[in-house]
Amino acid sequence: MSAVLYDVPGPRARARNMILNVVVVVVLLAAVAWIVYRLNDTGQFQSRRWAQFQYKSIQEQLLTGLLNTLKAAGLAAVLAFLFAAVFAAARISDHKWVRVPATFVVELFRAIPVLILMFFFYYGNLQFHLGLGPFWAVVFGLTLYNGSVLAEIFRAGISAVPKGQREAAYATGLRKNQVVRLILLPQAIRAMLPAIVSQLVVLLKDTALGFIITYNELLYVAKQMGGRLEFGFPYIPTYMVVAVVYIGLCSLLSILARYLEGRTRRSRKIAPGTDVPPAAPLSDGFSREGNAFPDLGGKDSN
Amino acid sequence: MLSVLTDNWELFRDGFWTTIKLFVVSGLLSLVLGTVLAGFRVSPVPALRAIGTGYVNILRNTPLTLVFAFLVFGAPKMGIELPSYFWSAIVALTVYTSAFVCEVVRSGINTVSPGQSEAARAVGMTFLQVLGIVVLPQAFRAIQPPLMSVMIALLKNTTIAAGFSVLEAGAIPAAIAERGENQMLTLVWITIGFLILIIPLVFLQRWAERRTAVAA
């Protein structure tokens, strides 16, 4: 699409782009060189600053931090799904007395910063002696926020399923429960899977907030490692290592989300004749090629 | 209930004022940086496209807390000192948010009908003119709602600065803890403060959504 913004380059434009390209690469290399120079100049590559990664106890400490991060993310993800399932169901309820409070709860938790949600459990624990450590503050904070966002994703997915599906299901005599469970949800989850996985990236990233409320996760461990005088305060080496871990984990999830998105888009182009229902269009507001006749799958050219 | 707020009024006032300053300054900066990055991502120069893509992919997959920690604890160790923790927070929030702004702007560029840029090219405009005069103004109209979501996320993310010695709204509980006040009530007031800040943004977003929905 972006190729529409400029013409196919002729000889002069090609030469100009080539020059620009070289200039940009030179500037980029200069910036990288400057950073490396600064790192080297301040002794960040000295072996004493990297030495602690060789110690087994410190490797174990890092691993514990990583496991704690994954533990909090995993548990929060499961709880958030449960929360989302309940509140999404409540939000599409026919009863006003169920729908209104659920809407209120979901909107409220989406508006409060996650860190403040964690503070509620963290300080609540200190004040009322509930015996819940920072781990639970992280998990509950993440659950409430991501659960609310997921509830909205579920709801949007269900309402994006073409109306005919619902009408046909009611026409065959299914009850509302069955319509939602058997007809709408399977199609909605397929359409919403990329958004759900993207939300898991957010959840995983937000576990790093545990650092602020003294939960012993990866970033917290990194701070302790960086603060060691005997290794010359190796903040930069440890943050480099930790950044690689975080970016690696999140990138894997992001790639999965993109792959799923590509798959849902492709499945719309199944050869005519196979009676697989077309996936609902993503309601991101941007899909301009909104197919007026989704049943005519296979006619898409792009 | 009310005494927690009135007795510590100056703390709440200063805290939320810092939050607003963080939000406005880093919001404007990330709008600029994000738009420039989006321009990089659709430009005819491959190296610029690579920079844009690399930046977005790395920053979107990094926890904001890590960006903060690197700037506050790491950067001074390599001789990069920012004037204050406040400015470290501004840089961290800007660097992180502009990756999200970039993605929103880029998707907005894709919504502009190809005929528009074809017509602009036909009258002899250069890439920068096509983008700046014809495509971006139309793109910005379409992306107001998602852009507002990014800004709301930014407003909430300013609380992370509390963990890095910036006295904004998120730091109020820690500051008040020493005074022996009821922490739960403090948090309730902070929540109310954030709701007061966010609700106008949400209404602005709904309004923009309705306006664009009619146009489409």
Short mmCIF file of C-alpha atoms in Angstrom, two decimals:
data_model
loop_
_atom_site.label_atom_id
_atom_site.label_comp_id
_atom_site.label_asym_id
_atom_site.label_seq_id
_atom_site.Cartn_x
_atom_site.Cartn_y
_atom_site.Cartn_z
CA MET A 1 0.00 0.00 0.00
CA SER A 2 2.79 2.40 0.90
CA ALA A 3 4.25 2.02 -2.60
CA VAL A 4 1.32 4.15 -3.76
CA LEU A 5 2.94 7.13 -2.06
CA TYR A 6 5.77 7.40 -4.58
CA ASP A 7 6.28 6.56 -8.25
CA VAL A 8 8.33 3.68 -9.52
CA PRO A 9 11.76 5.34 -9.32
CA GLY A 10 13.40 6.39 -12.54
CA PRO A 11 17.17 6.70 -12.98
CA ARG A 12 17.42 9.99 -11.09
CA ALA A 13 15.15 8.95 -8.24
CA ARG A 14 17.05 5.67 -7.97
CA ALA A 15 20.34 7.55 -7.70
CA ARG A 16 18.84 9.91 -5.11
CA ASN A 17 17.40 7.06 -3.04
CA MET A 18 20.74 5.30 -3.22
CA ILE A 19 22.55 8.39 -1.92
CA LEU A 20 19.97 8.88 0.84
CA ASN A 21 20.27 5.24 1.72
CA VAL A 22 24.03 5.51 2.07
CA VAL A 23 23.72 8.70 4.13
CA VAL A 24 21.20 7.08 6.49
CA VAL A 25 23.36 3.99 6.90
CA VAL A 26 26.40 6.17 7.63
CA VAL A 27 24.46 8.20 10.22
CA LEU A 28 23.13 5.02 11.80
CA LEU A 29 26.59 3.47 11.95
CA ALA A 30 27.94 6.68 13.45
CA ALA A 31 25.26 6.58 16.14
CA VAL A 32 26.01 2.93 16.92
CA ALA A 33 29.73 3.68 16.95
CA TRP A 34 29.16 6.55 19.37
CA ILE A 35 27.16 4.31 21.71
CA VAL A 36 29.80 1.59 21.55
CA TYR A 37 32.48 4.23 22.16
CA ARG A 38 30.62 5.54 25.20
CA LEU A 39 30.13 2.02 26.53
CA ASN A 40 33.78 1.20 25.98
CA ASP A 41 34.99 4.53 27.33
CA THR A 42 33.12 3.99 30.59
CA GLY A 43 34.41 0.43 30.80
CA GLN A 44 31.13 -1.40 30.24
CA PHE A 45 32.88 -4.15 28.25
CA GLN A 46 35.44 -4.83 30.99
CA SER A 47 35.34 -8.46 31.99
CA ARG A 48 34.82 -7.63 35.69
CA ARG A 49 31.43 -6.13 34.83
CA TRP A 50 30.38 -9.34 33.06
CA ALA A 51 32.09 -11.74 35.44
CA GLN A 52 29.07 -12.38 37.63
CA PHE A 53 27.17 -14.11 34.84
CA GLN A 54 29.65 -16.97 35.20
CA TYR A 55 28.69 -17.72 38.79
CA LYS A 56 26.22 -20.52 39.16
CA SER A 57 24.36 -18.95 42.06
CA ILE A 58 23.83 -15.76 40.06
CA GLN A 59 22.67 -17.67 37.00
CA GLU A 60 20.19 -19.43 39.26
CA GLN A 61 19.08 -16.06 40.63
CA LEU A 62 18.40 -14.82 37.10
CA LEU A 63 16.55 -18.01 36.29
CA THR A 64 14.43 -17.65 39.43
CA GLY A 65 13.59 -14.12 38.37
CA LEU A 66 12.57 -15.32 34.91
CA LEU A 67 10.50 -18.14 36.39
CA ASN A 68 8.78 -15.70 38.76
CA THR A 69 7.98 -13.44 35.80
CA LEU A 70 6.53 -16.35 33.83
CA LYS A 71 4.66 -17.67 36.88
CA ALA A 72 2.96 -14.33 37.50
CA ALA A 73 2.19 -13.89 33.79
CA GLY A 74 0.84 -17.42 33.43
CA LEU A 75 -1.41 -17.34 36.47
CA ALA A 76 -2.62 -13.81 35.64
CA ALA A 77 -3.40 -14.90 32.07
CA VAL A 78 -5.53 -17.83 33.26
CA LEU A 79 -7.37 -15.72 35.84
CA ALA A 80 -7.84 -12.91 33.32
CA PHE A 81 -9.48 -15.35 30.89
CA LEU A 82 -11.89 -16.48 33.59
CA PHE A 83 -12.64 -12.88 34.57
CA ALA A 84 -13.11 -11.95 30.92
CA ALA A 85 -15.41 -14.90 30.20
CA VAL A 86 -17.67 -14.02 33.14
CA PHE A 87 -17.78 -10.30 32.43
CA ALA A 88 -18.14 -10.63 28.66
CA ALA A 89 -21.12 -12.93 29.27
CA ALA A 90 -22.54 -10.43 31.75
CA ARG A 91 -22.06 -7.55 29.33
CA ILE A 92 -24.11 -9.20 26.57
CA SER A 93 -26.77 -10.32 29.03
CA ASP A 94 -30.43 -9.51 28.33
CA HIS A 95 -30.96 -8.45 31.93
CA LYS A 96 -30.21 -4.85 32.63
CA TRP A 97 -29.35 -5.48 36.29
CA VAL A 98 -26.54 -7.81 35.15
CA ARG A 99 -25.38 -5.76 32.19
CA VAL A 100 -25.05 -2.37 33.87
CA PRO A 101 -22.87 -3.37 36.85
CA ALA A 102 -20.68 -5.51 34.59
CA THR A 103 -20.19 -2.58 32.22
CA PHE A 104 -19.30 -0.37 35.16
CA VAL A 105 -16.73 -2.82 36.52
CA VAL A 106 -15.08 -3.40 33.13
CA GLU A 107 -14.91 0.31 32.31
CA LEU A 108 -13.55 1.13 35.78
CA PHE A 109 -10.72 -1.39 35.74
CA ARG A 110 -9.77 -0.35 32.23
CA ALA A 111 -9.40 3.24 33.37
CA ILE A 112 -7.26 2.65 36.46
CA PRO A 113 -3.49 2.42 35.87
CA VAL A 114 -2.29 -1.16 36.44
CA LEU A 115 0.28 0.01 38.95
CA ILE A 116 -2.45 1.64 41.07
CA LEU A 117 -4.44 -1.62 40.94
CA MET A 118 -1.36 -3.45 42.19
CA PHE A 119 -0.94 -0.82 44.93
CA PHE A 120 -4.46 -1.60 46.15
CA PHE A 121 -3.48 -5.19 46.85
CA TYR A 122 0.03 -4.32 47.98
CA TYR A 123 -0.97 -1.67 50.53
CA GLY A 124 -4.19 -3.51 51.36
CA ASN A 125 -2.07 -6.46 52.37
CA LEU A 126 0.15 -4.27 54.53
CA GLN A 127 -2.79 -2.55 56.16
CA PHE A 128 -5.10 -5.49 56.80
CA HIS A 129 -2.40 -8.18 57.13
CA LEU A 130 -3.99 -10.44 54.54
CA GLY A 131 -0.85 -12.53 54.14
CA LEU A 132 -0.73 -11.91 50.38
CA GLY A 133 2.78 -11.23 49.13
CA PRO A 134 3.74 -8.93 46.27
CA PHE A 135 3.26 -11.93 43.95
CA TRP A 136 -0.49 -11.79 44.49
CA ALA A 137 -0.53 -8.02 44.13
CA VAL A 138 1.06 -8.44 40.68
CA VAL A 139 -1.25 -11.30 39.71
CA PHE A 140 -4.47 -9.64 40.87
CA GLY A 141 -3.52 -6.27 39.39
CA LEU A 142 -2.78 -7.84 36.02
CA THR A 143 -5.91 -10.01 36.21
CA LEU A 144 -8.30 -7.14 36.79
CA TYR A 145 -6.86 -4.91 34.08
CA ASN A 146 -6.21 -7.51 31.37
CA GLY A 147 -9.40 -9.37 32.26
CA SER A 148 -11.39 -6.20 31.58
CA VAL A 149 -9.61 -5.59 28.29
CA LEU A 150 -10.11 -9.22 27.25
CA ALA A 151 -13.79 -8.99 28.19
CA GLU A 152 -14.10 -6.09 25.76
CA ILE A 153 -12.24 -8.08 23.10
CA PHE A 154 -14.58 -11.04 23.58
CA ARG A 155 -17.63 -8.82 23.41
CA ALA A 156 -16.38 -7.05 20.30
CA GLY A 157 -15.65 -10.42 18.72
CA ILE A 158 -19.13 -11.72 19.44
CA SER A 159 -20.82 -8.63 18.07
CA ALA A 160 -18.63 -8.77 14.95
CA VAL A 161 -20.04 -12.15 13.92
CA PRO A 162 -22.41 -11.50 10.98
CA LYS A 163 -26.00 -11.03 12.12
CA GLY A 164 -27.26 -13.84 9.88
CA GLN A 165 -25.41 -16.40 11.99
CA ARG A 166 -27.33 -15.39 15.09
CA GLU A 167 -30.65 -15.14 13.31
CA ALA A 168 -30.24 -18.53 11.67
CA ALA A 169 -29.30 -20.08 15.01
CA TYR A 170 -32.36 -18.64 16.73
CA ALA A 171 -34.49 -19.76 13.79
CA THR A 172 -33.45 -23.38 14.32
CA GLY A 173 -34.74 -23.09 17.88
CA LEU A 174 -31.51 -22.79 19.87
CA ARG A 175 -31.66 -20.98 23.19
CA LYS A 176 -29.53 -17.87 23.78
CA ASN A 177 -27.00 -19.83 25.79
CA GLN A 178 -26.61 -22.28 22.92
CA VAL A 179 -26.47 -19.57 20.28
CA VAL A 180 -23.62 -17.83 22.07
CA ARG A 181 -21.78 -20.99 23.06
CA LEU A 182 -22.15 -23.04 19.89
CA ILE A 183 -22.48 -20.48 17.11
CA LEU A 184 -21.08 -17.09 18.08
CA LEU A 185 -18.14 -17.89 20.38
CA PRO A 186 -16.30 -20.32 18.08
CA GLN A 187 -16.38 -17.79 15.27
CA ALA A 188 -15.60 -14.85 17.54
CA ILE A 189 -12.59 -16.49 19.15
CA ARG A 190 -11.14 -17.26 15.73
CA ALA A 191 -11.48 -13.65 14.66
CA MET A 192 -10.23 -12.31 17.98
CA LEU A 193 -7.28 -14.65 18.48
CA PRO A 194 -4.66 -12.15 17.23
CA ALA A 195 -6.02 -9.47 19.56
CA ILE A 196 -6.04 -11.93 22.47
CA VAL A 197 -2.41 -12.90 21.89
CA SER A 198 -1.42 -9.21 21.57
CA GLN A 199 -3.04 -8.63 24.95
CA LEU A 200 -0.94 -11.44 26.38
CA VAL A 201 2.15 -9.50 25.24
CA VAL A 202 0.87 -6.52 27.24
CA LEU A 203 0.30 -8.77 30.24
CA LEU A 204 3.78 -10.25 30.02
CA LYS A 205 5.37 -6.82 29.71
CA ASP A 206 3.41 -5.48 32.67
CA THR A 207 4.78 -8.14 35.01
CA ALA A 208 7.85 -5.88 35.06
CA LEU A 209 5.77 -3.50 37.19
CA GLY A 210 6.37 -6.01 39.97
CA PHE A 211 9.77 -4.34 40.18
CA ILE A 212 8.14 -1.31 41.80
CA ILE A 213 6.27 -3.30 44.44
CA THR A 214 9.31 -5.44 45.30
CA TYR A 215 8.17 -8.64 43.60
CA ASN A 216 11.26 -10.74 42.93
CA GLU A 217 10.86 -10.92 39.14
CA LEU A 218 13.41 -10.56 36.36
CA LEU A 219 13.77 -6.79 36.44
CA TYR A 220 14.02 -6.78 40.25
CA VAL A 221 16.78 -9.36 40.10
CA ALA A 222 18.51 -7.23 37.46
CA LYS A 223 18.47 -4.20 39.75
CA GLN A 224 20.12 -6.22 42.51
CA MET A 225 22.72 -7.58 40.13
CA GLY A 226 23.43 -4.13 38.71
CA GLY A 227 23.89 -2.65 42.15
CA ARG A 228 26.83 -4.84 43.17
CA LEU A 229 29.86 -2.75 44.00
CA GLU A 230 32.36 -5.59 43.70
CA PHE A 231 31.51 -5.97 40.02
CA GLY A 232 31.68 -2.20 39.39
CA PHE A 233 27.89 -1.56 39.32
CA PRO A 234 27.24 -3.60 36.14
CA TYR A 235 23.82 -2.05 35.43
CA ILE A 236 24.37 -1.87 31.68
CA PRO A 237 25.52 -5.48 31.18
CA THR A 238 22.61 -6.85 33.26
CA TYR A 239 20.01 -4.67 31.54
CA MET A 240 21.38 -5.79 28.18
CA VAL A 241 20.90 -9.42 29.17
CA VAL A 242 17.45 -8.82 30.65
CA ALA A 243 16.35 -6.77 27.63
CA VAL A 244 17.28 -9.63 25.31
CA VAL A 245 15.14 -12.00 27.41
CA TYR A 246 12.10 -9.69 27.55
CA ILE A 247 12.27 -8.67 23.89
CA GLY A 248 12.79 -12.29 22.87
CA LEU A 249 9.78 -13.57 24.83
CA CYS A 250 7.46 -10.76 23.75
CA SER A 251 8.62 -10.95 20.13
CA LEU A 252 7.76 -14.64 20.04
CA LEU A 253 4.21 -13.85 21.19
CA SER A 254 3.98 -10.91 18.74
CA ILE A 255 5.09 -13.13 15.88
CA LEU A 256 2.45 -15.68 16.90
CA ALA A 257 -0.17 -12.92 16.88
CA ARG A 258 0.89 -11.80 13.41
CA TYR A 259 0.90 -15.39 12.14
CA LEU A 260 -2.63 -15.93 13.49
CA GLU A 261 -3.75 -12.68 11.90
CA GLY A 262 -2.35 -13.77 8.56
CA ARG A 263 -4.12 -17.10 8.90
CA THR A 264 -7.52 -15.59 9.63
CA ARG A 265 -7.13 -13.25 6.69
CA ARG A 266 -6.07 -16.08 4.39
CA SER A 267 -8.93 -18.32 5.40
CA ARG A 268 -11.32 -15.82 3.85
CA LYS A 269 -9.94 -16.82 0.49
CA ILE A 270 -10.77 -20.50 0.69
CA ALA A 271 -11.66 -21.81 -2.72
CA PRO A 272 -15.38 -21.50 -3.50
CA GLY A 273 -17.33 -24.67 -2.98
CA THR A 274 -15.90 -25.56 0.43
CA ASP A 275 -18.51 -24.55 2.96
CA VAL A 276 -16.19 -23.17 5.63
CA PRO A 277 -17.75 -20.01 7.06
CA PRO A 278 -15.77 -16.86 6.36
CA ALA A 279 -14.08 -15.33 9.37
CA ALA A 280 -15.72 -12.21 10.70
CA PRO A 281 -14.02 -9.02 9.60
CA LEU A 282 -11.86 -7.56 12.34
CA SER A 283 -13.58 -4.54 13.77
CA ASP A 284 -10.44 -2.45 13.87
CA GLY A 285 -12.09 0.19 11.76
CA PHE A 286 -9.34 0.04 9.20
CA SER A 287 -10.20 -2.93 7.00
CA ARG A 288 -11.43 -0.98 4.05
CA GLU A 289 -11.95 -3.96 1.82
CA GLY A 290 -14.96 -4.82 4.00
CA ASN A 291 -16.41 -7.57 1.87
CA ALA A 292 -20.04 -6.84 1.11
CA PHE A 293 -20.58 -10.47 0.15
CA PRO A 294 -18.45 -12.46 2.56
CA ASP A 295 -20.00 -15.68 1.26
CA LEU A 296 -18.30 -15.18 -2.07
CA GLY A 297 -14.94 -16.11 -0.52
CA GLY A 298 -12.20 -16.63 -3.07
CA LYS A 299 -13.00 -13.53 -5.08
CA ASP A 300 -10.50 -11.40 -3.15
CA SER A 301 -7.55 -10.55 -5.32
CA ASN A 302 -5.12 -9.35 -2.63
CA MET B 1 -12.73 9.87 54.01
CA LEU B 2 -12.33 13.44 52.93
CA SER B 3 -9.66 14.28 55.50
CA VAL B 4 -7.07 12.13 53.72
CA LEU B 5 -7.45 14.41 50.73
CA THR B 6 -7.71 17.73 52.55
CA ASP B 7 -4.90 17.04 55.05
CA ASN B 8 -2.51 16.09 52.27
CA TRP B 9 -3.90 18.39 49.65
CA GLU B 10 -0.52 19.84 48.59
CA LEU B 11 0.79 16.30 47.97
CA PHE B 12 -2.17 15.39 45.76
CA ARG B 13 -2.05 18.71 43.95
CA ASP B 14 1.69 18.54 43.21
CA GLY B 15 1.47 14.85 42.32
CA PHE B 16 -1.29 15.24 39.78
CA TRP B 17 0.25 18.41 38.39
CA THR B 18 3.46 16.47 37.69
CA THR B 19 1.37 13.69 36.12
CA ILE B 20 -0.29 16.20 33.81
CA LYS B 21 3.06 17.75 32.89
CA LEU B 22 4.51 14.31 32.12
CA PHE B 23 1.46 13.45 30.03
CA VAL B 24 1.34 16.64 27.97
CA VAL B 25 5.07 16.95 27.29
CA SER B 26 5.71 13.31 26.43
CA GLY B 27 2.39 13.12 24.57
CA LEU B 28 3.36 15.95 22.23
CA LEU B 29 6.91 14.67 21.80
CA SER B 30 5.76 11.13 21.02
CA LEU B 31 3.21 12.44 18.50
CA VAL B 32 6.05 14.16 16.64
CA LEU B 33 8.52 11.29 16.92
CA GLY B 34 5.84 8.69 16.10
CA THR B 35 4.74 10.55 12.98
CA VAL B 36 8.34 10.91 11.80
CA LEU B 37 8.86 7.18 12.35
CA ALA B 38 5.68 6.40 10.41
CA GLY B 39 7.08 8.56 7.59
CA PHE B 40 10.27 6.47 7.77
CA ARG B 41 8.26 3.28 7.50
CA VAL B 42 6.52 4.28 4.26
CA SER B 43 9.49 6.12 2.69
CA PRO B 44 11.19 5.05 -0.57
CA VAL B 45 14.57 4.72 1.24
CA PRO B 46 15.08 1.12 2.42
CA ALA B 47 17.43 2.07 5.27
CA LEU B 48 14.84 4.44 6.76
CA ARG B 49 12.16 1.75 6.47
CA ALA B 50 14.45 -0.68 8.29
CA ILE B 51 15.09 1.83 11.07
CA GLY B 52 11.37 2.46 11.51
CA THR B 53 10.50 -1.24 11.54
CA GLY B 54 13.34 -2.13 13.88
CA TYR B 55 12.48 0.66 16.31
CA VAL B 56 8.80 -0.28 16.48
CA ASN B 57 9.43 -4.01 16.85
CA ILE B 58 11.98 -3.55 19.63
CA LEU B 59 10.18 -0.87 21.65
CA ARG B 60 6.75 -2.49 21.42
CA ASN B 61 8.19 -5.69 22.88
CA THR B 62 10.08 -4.01 25.74
CA PRO B 63 8.44 -3.39 29.13
CA LEU B 64 8.22 0.33 29.82
CA THR B 65 9.61 -0.34 33.28
CA LEU B 66 12.77 -1.67 31.65
CA VAL B 67 13.12 1.49 29.53
CA PHE B 68 12.77 3.53 32.73
CA ALA B 69 15.27 1.38 34.62
CA PHE B 70 17.79 1.60 31.80
CA LEU B 71 17.54 5.38 31.60
CA VAL B 72 17.63 5.96 35.34
CA PHE B 73 20.19 3.36 36.49
CA GLY B 74 22.00 2.39 33.28
CA ALA B 75 22.47 5.55 31.24
CA PRO B 76 24.45 7.48 33.90
CA LYS B 77 26.90 4.58 34.00
CA MET B 78 27.76 5.20 30.34
CA GLY B 79 28.12 8.92 30.90
CA ILE B 80 24.67 9.99 29.70
CA GLU B 81 23.15 12.20 32.38
CA LEU B 82 19.71 13.72 31.94
CA PRO B 83 19.03 16.96 33.85
CA SER B 84 16.58 15.33 36.27
CA TYR B 85 14.46 12.24 36.96
CA PHE B 86 11.55 14.16 35.49
CA TRP B 87 13.34 14.36 32.14
CA SER B 88 14.36 10.72 32.33
CA ALA B 89 10.66 9.94 32.68
CA ILE B 90 9.82 12.19 29.72
CA VAL B 91 12.40 10.47 27.54
CA ALA B 92 11.30 6.98 28.61
CA LEU B 93 7.60 7.69 28.02
CA THR B 94 8.30 9.39 24.68
CA VAL B 95 10.59 6.67 23.35
CA TYR B 96 8.07 3.97 24.33
CA THR B 97 4.84 5.69 23.26
CA SER B 98 6.14 6.89 19.90
CA ALA B 99 6.43 3.24 18.76
CA PHE B 100 2.67 2.88 19.33
CA VAL B 101 1.90 6.24 17.74
CA CYS B 102 3.95 5.17 14.72
CA GLU B 103 1.85 2.04 14.24
CA VAL B 104 -1.41 3.97 14.54
CA VAL B 105 -0.27 6.64 12.06
CA ARG B 106 0.93 4.00 9.64
CA SER B 107 -2.40 2.20 9.73
CA GLY B 108 -4.02 5.60 9.20
CA ILE B 109 -1.91 6.18 6.12
CA ASN B 110 -3.20 2.88 4.77
CA THR B 111 -6.81 4.01 5.13
CA VAL B 112 -6.36 6.97 2.79
CA SER B 113 -7.72 6.07 -0.62
CA PRO B 114 -4.91 5.32 -3.10
CA GLY B 115 -6.53 7.69 -5.59
CA GLN B 116 -5.57 10.59 -3.34
CA SER B 117 -1.84 9.95 -3.50
CA GLU B 118 -2.05 8.94 -7.16
CA ALA B 119 -3.68 12.28 -7.95
CA ALA B 120 -1.07 14.09 -5.85
CA ARG B 121 1.72 12.35 -7.71
CA ALA B 122 0.04 13.13 -11.02
CA VAL B 123 0.30 16.86 -10.31
CA GLY B 124 3.99 16.38 -9.68
CA MET B 125 4.26 16.34 -5.89
CA THR B 126 7.30 14.77 -4.27
CA PHE B 127 7.07 12.03 -1.65
CA LEU B 128 7.26 14.51 1.24
CA GLN B 129 4.57 16.69 -0.33
CA VAL B 130 2.28 13.72 -0.99
CA LEU B 131 2.70 12.60 2.60
CA GLY B 132 2.63 15.99 4.29
CA ILE B 133 -0.01 17.86 2.29
CA VAL B 134 -2.35 15.15 1.05
CA VAL B 135 -2.08 11.86 2.93
CA LEU B 136 -1.25 12.69 6.56
CA PRO B 137 -4.00 15.32 7.04
CA GLN B 138 -6.56 12.77 5.91
CA ALA B 139 -4.91 10.00 7.89
CA PHE B 140 -5.03 12.01 11.12
CA ARG B 141 -8.79 12.36 10.81
CA ALA B 142 -9.24 8.61 10.58
CA ILE B 143 -6.90 7.76 13.44
CA GLN B 144 -8.23 10.08 16.12
CA PRO B 145 -9.97 7.29 18.09
CA PRO B 146 -7.04 4.83 18.17
CA LEU B 147 -4.61 7.69 18.78
CA MET B 148 -6.69 8.70 21.78
CA SER B 149 -6.39 5.13 23.11
CA VAL B 150 -2.61 5.43 22.86
CA MET B 151 -2.75 8.74 24.74
CA ILE B 152 -4.96 7.27 27.48
CA ALA B 153 -2.45 4.43 27.85
CA LEU B 154 0.30 7.05 28.10
CA LEU B 155 -1.56 8.89 30.84
CA LYS B 156 -1.86 5.68 32.83
CA ASN B 157 1.76 4.76 32.13
CA THR B 158 3.00 7.96 33.76
CA THR B 159 2.40 6.20 37.11
CA ILE B 160 5.44 4.01 36.42
CA ALA B 161 7.61 7.09 36.98
CA ALA B 162 6.71 6.66 40.68
CA GLY B 163 9.12 3.77 40.84
CA PHE B 164 11.90 6.01 39.58
CA SER B 165 11.94 8.96 41.97
CA VAL B 166 9.46 11.21 40.15
CA LEU B 167 6.87 12.64 42.52
CA GLU B 168 3.77 12.19 40.39
CA ALA B 169 0.36 10.78 41.26
CA GLY B 170 1.62 7.20 41.47
CA ALA B 171 4.17 8.23 44.08
CA ILE B 172 1.58 9.70 46.45
CA PRO B 173 0.95 6.42 48.37
CA ALA B 174 4.65 6.00 49.15
CA ALA B 175 4.93 9.64 50.22
CA ILE B 176 1.81 9.42 52.37
CA ALA B 177 2.78 6.09 53.95
CA GLU B 178 5.14 7.92 56.30
CA ARG B 179 2.30 10.08 57.61
CA GLY B 180 0.33 7.10 58.88
CA GLU B 181 -2.73 7.82 56.76
CA ASN B 182 -5.18 5.22 55.53
CA GLN B 183 -3.56 3.89 52.36
CA MET B 184 -6.76 2.49 50.90
CA LEU B 185 -8.44 5.89 51.03
CA THR B 186 -5.35 7.47 49.47
CA LEU B 187 -5.59 5.00 46.60
CA VAL B 188 -9.30 5.63 46.20
CA TRP B 189 -8.59 9.35 45.84
CA ILE B 190 -5.83 8.67 43.31
CA THR B 191 -8.25 6.48 41.35
CA ILE B 192 -10.82 9.27 41.38
CA GLY B 193 -8.12 11.68 40.21
CA PHE B 194 -7.27 9.46 37.27
CA LEU B 195 -10.93 9.00 36.40
CA ILE B 196 -11.31 12.78 36.31
CA LEU B 197 -8.37 13.00 33.91
CA ILE B 198 -9.36 10.05 31.72
CA ILE B 199 -13.12 10.50 31.35
CA PRO B 200 -12.82 13.69 29.23
CA LEU B 201 -10.36 11.87 26.98
CA VAL B 202 -12.79 8.96 26.61
CA PHE B 203 -15.62 11.31 25.71
CA LEU B 204 -13.35 13.07 23.21
CA GLN B 205 -12.60 9.67 21.72
CA ARG B 206 -16.28 8.69 21.48
CA TRP B 207 -17.02 12.02 19.85
CA ALA B 208 -14.21 11.53 17.30
CA GLU B 209 -15.43 8.00 16.66
CA ARG B 210 -18.95 9.19 15.93
CA ARG B 211 -17.70 11.94 13.66
CA THR B 212 -15.53 9.61 11.59
CA ALA B 213 -18.25 6.95 11.56
CA VAL B 214 -20.63 9.37 9.86
CA ALA B 215 -17.99 10.39 7.34
CA ALA B 216 -17.33 6.79 6.38
#
